[in-house]
Coordinates of C-alpha atoms and ligand atoms in Angstrom, one line a residue:
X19 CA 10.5 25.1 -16.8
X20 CA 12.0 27.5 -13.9
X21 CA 12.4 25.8 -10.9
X22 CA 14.0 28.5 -8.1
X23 CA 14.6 25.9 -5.6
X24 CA 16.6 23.8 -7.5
X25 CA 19.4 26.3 -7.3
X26 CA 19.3 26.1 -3.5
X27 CA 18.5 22.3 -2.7
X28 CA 20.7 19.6 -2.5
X29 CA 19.1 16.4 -3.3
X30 CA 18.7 13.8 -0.2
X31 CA 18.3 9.7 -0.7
X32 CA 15.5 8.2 -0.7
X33 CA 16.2 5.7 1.2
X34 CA 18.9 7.1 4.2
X35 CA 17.5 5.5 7.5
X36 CA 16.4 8.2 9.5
X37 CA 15.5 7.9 13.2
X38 CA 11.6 7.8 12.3
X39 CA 11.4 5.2 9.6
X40 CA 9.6 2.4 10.7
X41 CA 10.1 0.6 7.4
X42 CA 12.6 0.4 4.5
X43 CA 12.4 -1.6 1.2
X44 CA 15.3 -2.0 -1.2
X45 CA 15.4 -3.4 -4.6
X46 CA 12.3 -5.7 -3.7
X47 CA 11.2 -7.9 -6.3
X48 CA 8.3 -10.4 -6.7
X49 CA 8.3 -12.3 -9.7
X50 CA 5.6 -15.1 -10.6
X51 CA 6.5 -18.0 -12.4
X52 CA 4.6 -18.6 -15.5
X53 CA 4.7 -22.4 -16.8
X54 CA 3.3 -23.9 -19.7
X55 CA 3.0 -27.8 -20.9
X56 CA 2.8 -30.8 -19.7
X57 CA 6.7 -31.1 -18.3
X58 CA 6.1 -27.4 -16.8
X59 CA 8.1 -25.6 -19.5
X60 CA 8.6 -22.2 -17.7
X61 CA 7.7 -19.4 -20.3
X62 CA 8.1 -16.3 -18.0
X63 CA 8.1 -14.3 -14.8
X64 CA 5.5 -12.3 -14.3
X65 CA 6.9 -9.1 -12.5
X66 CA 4.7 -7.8 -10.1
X67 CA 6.9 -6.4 -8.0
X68 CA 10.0 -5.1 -9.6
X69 CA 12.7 -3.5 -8.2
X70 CA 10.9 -1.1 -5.3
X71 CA 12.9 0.9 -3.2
X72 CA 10.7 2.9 -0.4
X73 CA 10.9 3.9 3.1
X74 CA 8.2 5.0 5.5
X75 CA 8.4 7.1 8.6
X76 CA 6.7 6.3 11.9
X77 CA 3.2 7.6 11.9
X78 CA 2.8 8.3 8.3
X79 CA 0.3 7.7 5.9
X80 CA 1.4 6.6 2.6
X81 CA -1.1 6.0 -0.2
X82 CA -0.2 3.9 -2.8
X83 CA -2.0 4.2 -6.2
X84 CA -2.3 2.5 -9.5
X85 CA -4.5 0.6 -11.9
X86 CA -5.6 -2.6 -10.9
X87 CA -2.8 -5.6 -11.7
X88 CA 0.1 -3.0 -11.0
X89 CA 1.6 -4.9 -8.0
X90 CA 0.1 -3.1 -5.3
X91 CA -1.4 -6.1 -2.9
X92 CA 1.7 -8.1 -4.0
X93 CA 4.2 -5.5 -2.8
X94 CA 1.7 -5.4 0.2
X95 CA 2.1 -8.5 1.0
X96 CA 5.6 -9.2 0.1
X97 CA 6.3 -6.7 3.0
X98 CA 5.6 -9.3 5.3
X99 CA 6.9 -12.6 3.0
X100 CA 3.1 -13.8 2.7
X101 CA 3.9 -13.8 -0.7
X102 CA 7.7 -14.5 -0.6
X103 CA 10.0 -11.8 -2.2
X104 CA 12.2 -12.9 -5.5
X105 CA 14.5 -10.5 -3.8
X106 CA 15.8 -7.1 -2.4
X107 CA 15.8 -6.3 1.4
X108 CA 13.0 -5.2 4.2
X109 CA 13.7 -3.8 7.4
X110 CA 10.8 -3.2 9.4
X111 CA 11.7 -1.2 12.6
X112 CA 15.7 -1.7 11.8
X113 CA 15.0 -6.0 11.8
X114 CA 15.7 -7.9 8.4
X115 CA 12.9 -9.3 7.5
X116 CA 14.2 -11.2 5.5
X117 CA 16.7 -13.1 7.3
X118 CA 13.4 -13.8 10.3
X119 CA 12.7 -17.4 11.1
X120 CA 9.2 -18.5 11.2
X121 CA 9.0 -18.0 14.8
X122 CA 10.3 -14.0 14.1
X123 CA 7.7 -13.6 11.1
X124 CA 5.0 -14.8 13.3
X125 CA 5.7 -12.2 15.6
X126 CA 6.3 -9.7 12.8
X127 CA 2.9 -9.9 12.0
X128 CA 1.7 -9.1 15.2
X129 CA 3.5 -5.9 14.8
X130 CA 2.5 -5.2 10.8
X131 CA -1.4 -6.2 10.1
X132 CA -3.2 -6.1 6.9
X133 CA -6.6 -5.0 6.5
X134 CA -8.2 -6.5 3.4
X135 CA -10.9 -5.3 1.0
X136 CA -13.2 -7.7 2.1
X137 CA -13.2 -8.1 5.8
X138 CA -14.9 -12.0 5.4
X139 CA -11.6 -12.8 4.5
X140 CA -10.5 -12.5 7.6
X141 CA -13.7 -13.3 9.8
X142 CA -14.4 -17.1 9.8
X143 CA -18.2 -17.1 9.4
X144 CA -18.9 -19.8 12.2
X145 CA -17.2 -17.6 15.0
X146 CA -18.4 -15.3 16.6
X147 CA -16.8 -11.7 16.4
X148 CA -15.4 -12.2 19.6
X149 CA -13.7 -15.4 19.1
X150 CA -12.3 -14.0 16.0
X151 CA -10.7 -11.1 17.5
X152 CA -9.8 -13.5 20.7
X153 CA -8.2 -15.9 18.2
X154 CA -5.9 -13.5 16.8
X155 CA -4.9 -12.4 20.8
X156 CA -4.3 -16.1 21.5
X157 CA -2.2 -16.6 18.3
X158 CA 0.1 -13.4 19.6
X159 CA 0.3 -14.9 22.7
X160 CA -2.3 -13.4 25.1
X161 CA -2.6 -16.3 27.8
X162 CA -4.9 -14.8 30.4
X163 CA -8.8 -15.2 29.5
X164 CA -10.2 -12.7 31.3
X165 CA -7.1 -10.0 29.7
X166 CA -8.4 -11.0 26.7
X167 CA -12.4 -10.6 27.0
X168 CA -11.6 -7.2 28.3
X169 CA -9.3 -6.6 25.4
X170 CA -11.7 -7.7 22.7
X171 CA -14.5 -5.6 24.5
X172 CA -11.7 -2.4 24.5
X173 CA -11.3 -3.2 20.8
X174 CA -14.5 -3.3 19.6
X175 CA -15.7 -0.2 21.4
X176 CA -12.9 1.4 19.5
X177 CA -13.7 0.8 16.1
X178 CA -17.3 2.4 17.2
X179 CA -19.2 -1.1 18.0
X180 CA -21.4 -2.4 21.2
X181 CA -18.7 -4.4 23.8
X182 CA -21.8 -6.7 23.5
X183 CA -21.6 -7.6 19.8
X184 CA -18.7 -10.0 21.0
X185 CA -21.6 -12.9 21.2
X186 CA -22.8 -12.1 17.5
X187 CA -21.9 -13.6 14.1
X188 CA -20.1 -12.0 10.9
X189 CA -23.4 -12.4 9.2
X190 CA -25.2 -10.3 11.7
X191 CA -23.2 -7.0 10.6
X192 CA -23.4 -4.9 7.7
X193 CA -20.6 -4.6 4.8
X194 CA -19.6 -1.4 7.0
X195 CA -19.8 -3.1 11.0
X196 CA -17.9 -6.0 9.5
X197 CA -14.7 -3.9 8.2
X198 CA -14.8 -2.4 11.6
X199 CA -14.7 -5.9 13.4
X200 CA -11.7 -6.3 10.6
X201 CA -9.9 -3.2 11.9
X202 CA -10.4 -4.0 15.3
X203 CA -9.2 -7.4 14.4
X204 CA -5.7 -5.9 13.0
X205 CA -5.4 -3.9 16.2
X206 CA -5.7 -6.3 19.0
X207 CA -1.8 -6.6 18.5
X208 CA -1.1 -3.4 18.8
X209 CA 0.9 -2.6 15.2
X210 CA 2.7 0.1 14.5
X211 CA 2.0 -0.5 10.4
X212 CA -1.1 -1.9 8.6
X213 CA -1.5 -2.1 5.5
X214 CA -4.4 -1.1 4.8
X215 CA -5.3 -3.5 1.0
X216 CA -8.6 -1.1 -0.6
X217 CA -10.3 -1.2 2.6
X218 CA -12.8 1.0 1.7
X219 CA -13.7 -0.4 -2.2
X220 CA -16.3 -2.5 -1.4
X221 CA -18.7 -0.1 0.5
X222 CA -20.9 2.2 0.1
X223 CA -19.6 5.6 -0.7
X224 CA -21.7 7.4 2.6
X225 CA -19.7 4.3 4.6
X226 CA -16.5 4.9 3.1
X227 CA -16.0 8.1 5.0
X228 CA -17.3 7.0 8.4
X229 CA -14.3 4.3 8.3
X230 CA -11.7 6.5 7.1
X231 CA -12.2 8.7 9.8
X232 CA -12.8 5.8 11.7
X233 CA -8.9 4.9 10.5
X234 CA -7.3 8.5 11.1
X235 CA -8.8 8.6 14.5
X236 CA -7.4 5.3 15.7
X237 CA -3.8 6.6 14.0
X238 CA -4.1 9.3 15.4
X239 CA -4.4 8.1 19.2
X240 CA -2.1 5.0 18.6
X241 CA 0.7 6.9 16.1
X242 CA 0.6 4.5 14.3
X243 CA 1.5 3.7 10.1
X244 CA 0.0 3.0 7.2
X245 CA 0.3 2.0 4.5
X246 CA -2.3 2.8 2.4
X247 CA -3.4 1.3 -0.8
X248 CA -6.0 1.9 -3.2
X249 CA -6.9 2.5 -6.9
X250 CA -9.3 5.7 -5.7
X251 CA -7.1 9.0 -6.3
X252 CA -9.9 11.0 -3.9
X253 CA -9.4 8.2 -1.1
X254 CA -5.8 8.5 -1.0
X255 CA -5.8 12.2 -1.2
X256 CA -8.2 12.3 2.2
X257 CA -6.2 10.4 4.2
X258 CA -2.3 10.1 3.1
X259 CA 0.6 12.6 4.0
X260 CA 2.8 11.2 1.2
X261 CA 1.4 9.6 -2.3
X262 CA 3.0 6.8 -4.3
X263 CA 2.3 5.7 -7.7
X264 CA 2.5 2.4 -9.2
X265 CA 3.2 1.4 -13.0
X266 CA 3.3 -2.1 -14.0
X267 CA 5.7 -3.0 -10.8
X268 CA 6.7 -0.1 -10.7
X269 CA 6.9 2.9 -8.7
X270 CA 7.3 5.7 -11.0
X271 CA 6.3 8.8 -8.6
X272 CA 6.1 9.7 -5.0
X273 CA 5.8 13.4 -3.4
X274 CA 4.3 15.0 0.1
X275 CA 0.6 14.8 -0.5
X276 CA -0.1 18.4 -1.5
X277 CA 3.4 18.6 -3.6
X278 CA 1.4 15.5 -5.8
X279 CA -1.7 16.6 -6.1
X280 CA -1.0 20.0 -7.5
X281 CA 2.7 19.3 -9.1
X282 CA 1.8 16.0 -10.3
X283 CA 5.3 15.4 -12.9
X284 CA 5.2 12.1 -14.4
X285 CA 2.6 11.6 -17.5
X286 CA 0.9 8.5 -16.1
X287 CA 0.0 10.4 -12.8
X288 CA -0.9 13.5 -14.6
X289 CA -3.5 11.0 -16.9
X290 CA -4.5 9.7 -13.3
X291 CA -5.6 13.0 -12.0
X292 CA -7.1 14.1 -15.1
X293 CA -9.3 12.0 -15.0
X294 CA -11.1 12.8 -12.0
X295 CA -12.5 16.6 -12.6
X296 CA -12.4 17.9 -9.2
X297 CA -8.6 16.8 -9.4
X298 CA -7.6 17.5 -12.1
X299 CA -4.6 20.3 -11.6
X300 CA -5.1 23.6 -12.9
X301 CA -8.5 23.0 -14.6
X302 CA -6.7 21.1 -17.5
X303 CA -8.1 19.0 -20.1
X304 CA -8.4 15.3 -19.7
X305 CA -5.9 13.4 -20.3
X306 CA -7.2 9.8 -22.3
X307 CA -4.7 7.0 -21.6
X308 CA -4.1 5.2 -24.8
X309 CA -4.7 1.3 -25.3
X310 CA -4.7 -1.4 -22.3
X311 CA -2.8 -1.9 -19.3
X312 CA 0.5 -3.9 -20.5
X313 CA 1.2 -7.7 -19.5
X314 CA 3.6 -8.0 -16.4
X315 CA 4.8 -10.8 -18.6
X316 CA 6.5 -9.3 -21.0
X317 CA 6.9 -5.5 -20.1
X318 CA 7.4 -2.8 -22.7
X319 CA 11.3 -1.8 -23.2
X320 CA 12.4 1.7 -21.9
X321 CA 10.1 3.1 -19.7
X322 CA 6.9 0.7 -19.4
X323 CA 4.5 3.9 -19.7
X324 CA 6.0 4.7 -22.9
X325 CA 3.3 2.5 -25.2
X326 CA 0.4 4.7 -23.4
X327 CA 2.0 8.1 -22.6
X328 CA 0.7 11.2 -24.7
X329 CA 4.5 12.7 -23.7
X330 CA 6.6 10.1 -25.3
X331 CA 9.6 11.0 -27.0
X332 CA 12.2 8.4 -29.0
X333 CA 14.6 8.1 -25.7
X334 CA 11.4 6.0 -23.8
X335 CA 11.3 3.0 -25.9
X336 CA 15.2 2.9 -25.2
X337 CA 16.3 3.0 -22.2
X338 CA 14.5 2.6 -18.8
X339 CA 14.4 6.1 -16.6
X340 CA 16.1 6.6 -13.5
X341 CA 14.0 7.2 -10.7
X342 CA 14.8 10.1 -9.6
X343 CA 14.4 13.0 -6.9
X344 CA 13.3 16.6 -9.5
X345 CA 12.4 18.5 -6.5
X346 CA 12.0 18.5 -2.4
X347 CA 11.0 15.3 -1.5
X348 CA 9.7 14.7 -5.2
X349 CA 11.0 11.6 -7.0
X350 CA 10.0 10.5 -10.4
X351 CA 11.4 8.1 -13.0
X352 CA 10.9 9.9 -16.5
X353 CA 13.0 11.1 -19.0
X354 CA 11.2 14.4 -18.8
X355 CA 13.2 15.0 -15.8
Ligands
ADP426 P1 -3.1 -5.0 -7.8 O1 -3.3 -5.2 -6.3 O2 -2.4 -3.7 -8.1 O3 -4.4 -5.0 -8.5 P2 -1.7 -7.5 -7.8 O4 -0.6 -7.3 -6.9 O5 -2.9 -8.2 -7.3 O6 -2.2 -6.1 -8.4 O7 -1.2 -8.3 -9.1 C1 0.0 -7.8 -9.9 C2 0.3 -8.8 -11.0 O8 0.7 -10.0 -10.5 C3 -1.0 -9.1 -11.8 O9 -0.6 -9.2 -13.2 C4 -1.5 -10.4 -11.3 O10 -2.2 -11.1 -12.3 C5 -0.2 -11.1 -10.9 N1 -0.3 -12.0 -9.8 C6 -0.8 -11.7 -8.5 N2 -0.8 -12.8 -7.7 C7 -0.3 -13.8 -8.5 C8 -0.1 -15.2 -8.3 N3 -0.3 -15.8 -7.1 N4 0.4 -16.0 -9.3 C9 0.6 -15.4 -10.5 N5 0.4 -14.1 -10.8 C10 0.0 -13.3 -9.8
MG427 MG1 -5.0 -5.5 -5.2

């Protein structure tokens, strides 16, 4: 394959701290324990999160993709220690996150939010929309009632909804209305990330659109990040500047948006974009993925794809790939490369 630019560019890191990143992952893992018996014999770790280095500008949407069980809501959430890293480092805005004392992380989490799948998990059923939104203002340390009606008013009206629906109840809204209140739940704090955990998989397809515009609009005005995850290719290809691609714990590609979608390198992303017709690059066959989804448990040698990829050759089973930067702003790990 000729690749001009190769002669001219001189590979960057993909993790040097620029001015703009707001956060930067190094090496994070997040194993789970696997016992069995009665005396808790331990038989395993299962690696959901293994050894992810990533960084993320100010502003940016990142969308982060993957079949489901690839470690995408546990690196979500290991960004902010709700589920507590095995190790490896976060910086979120230059701060370790995680050297932060309970008092830091709760503040931490007024400045990162996560937006869940299914906004009930986050809306107590027996309070009202208001109080929910209040609640999370009082937790970040709002004092003044009055500031904070306003604010939840402000909020709501924000995410598209009646200052007056304050007095209502979750069950009151539909599937749609109730992601909003979610949203508008995540920004009374003001964030300047949120991780935004399939937000848009348990609607209707005619609502999906109306909240991810609803999303860009609000990132828009607010600059803020996110980070965006979801298993839908088309989703992530609306609304993210840069794509990510996860593998059993892995991330095994990452490219500019428009760089992925129609220079997709590694096998397992080109499988994921075949497919999905309208995606698929270059009006190329389908690609069929072989077999299952391996266990975290007990991960394939080599590269972890190799047991499924229609490119394999001998080296794969052997020895684990480098991820690595092929072009501008293009990393991969493949021994293709
Ligand atoms: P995704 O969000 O990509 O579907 P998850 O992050 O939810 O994937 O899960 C990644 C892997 O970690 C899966 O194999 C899942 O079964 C496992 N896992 C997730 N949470 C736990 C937990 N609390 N205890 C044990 N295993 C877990
Ligand atoms: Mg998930």
């Amino acid at each position: 394959m000729f690749m001009p630019w190769r002669a001219i560019y001189i590979p960057g890191q993909v993790n040097s701290m620029t001015a703009s990143a707001i956060l930067k992952i190094e090496n994070l893992k997040k194993y789970y324990h696997v016992t069995a018996g009665l005396v808790a014999r331990k038989v395993g770790d299962i690696r959901a999160v293994d050894d992810i280095s990533l960084q993320m500008n100010q502003g940016e949407v990142l969308g982060l993709v993957g079949e489901s069980g690839c470690g995408k809501s546990t690196l979500g959430k290991a960004i902010i220690r709700l589920e507590e890293p095995t190790s490896g480092e976060i910086y979120f805005d230059g701060t370790d996150v995680i050297k932060m004392s309970k008092h830091e992380l709760r503040k931490l989490r007024g400045k990162i939010q996560i937006v869940f799948q299914d906004p009930d998990s986050s809306l107590d059923p027996r309070m009202t929309v208001g109080d929910s939104i209040d609640e999370a203002l009082i937790v970040h340390d709002f004092k003044n009632p009055d500031t904070r009606n306003a604010k939840v008013a402000e909020l709501l009206e924000k995410v598209g909804l009646e200052a007056g629906f304050a007095h209502r109840y979750p069950h009151e809204f539909s599937g749609g209305q109730r992601q909003r209140i979610g949203i508008a739940r995540a920004l009374a704090m003001d964030p300047k990330l949120v991780i935004a955990d399939e937000p848009v998989s348990a609607l209707d397809v005619s609502v999906q659109a109306q909240i991810l515009n609803l999303m860009m609009d609000i990132k828009e005005k607010d600059g803020l990040a996110y980070l965006f995850i979801s298993h839908d290719l088309s989703v992530v290809r609306y609304i993210s500047n840069r794509v990510a691609v996860m593998y059993l714990g892995k991330i095994v590609e990452l490219a500019e948006k428009n760089e992925f979608f129609n220079n997709p390198l590694h096998p397992y992303t080109e499988a994921l974009l075949s497919a999905i017709a309208t995606l698929r690059p270059g009006g190329k066959e389908k690609i069929l993925l072989k077999g299952d989804v391996p266990s975290p448990l007990n991960p394939p040698s080599g590269c972890r794809f190799h047991t499924r990829c229609h490119r394999v050759m001998p080296v794969c089973s052997q020895k684990e790939p480098e991820f690595k930067e092929i072009g501008p702003h293009h990393y991969t790990a493949c021994h293709l490369y």
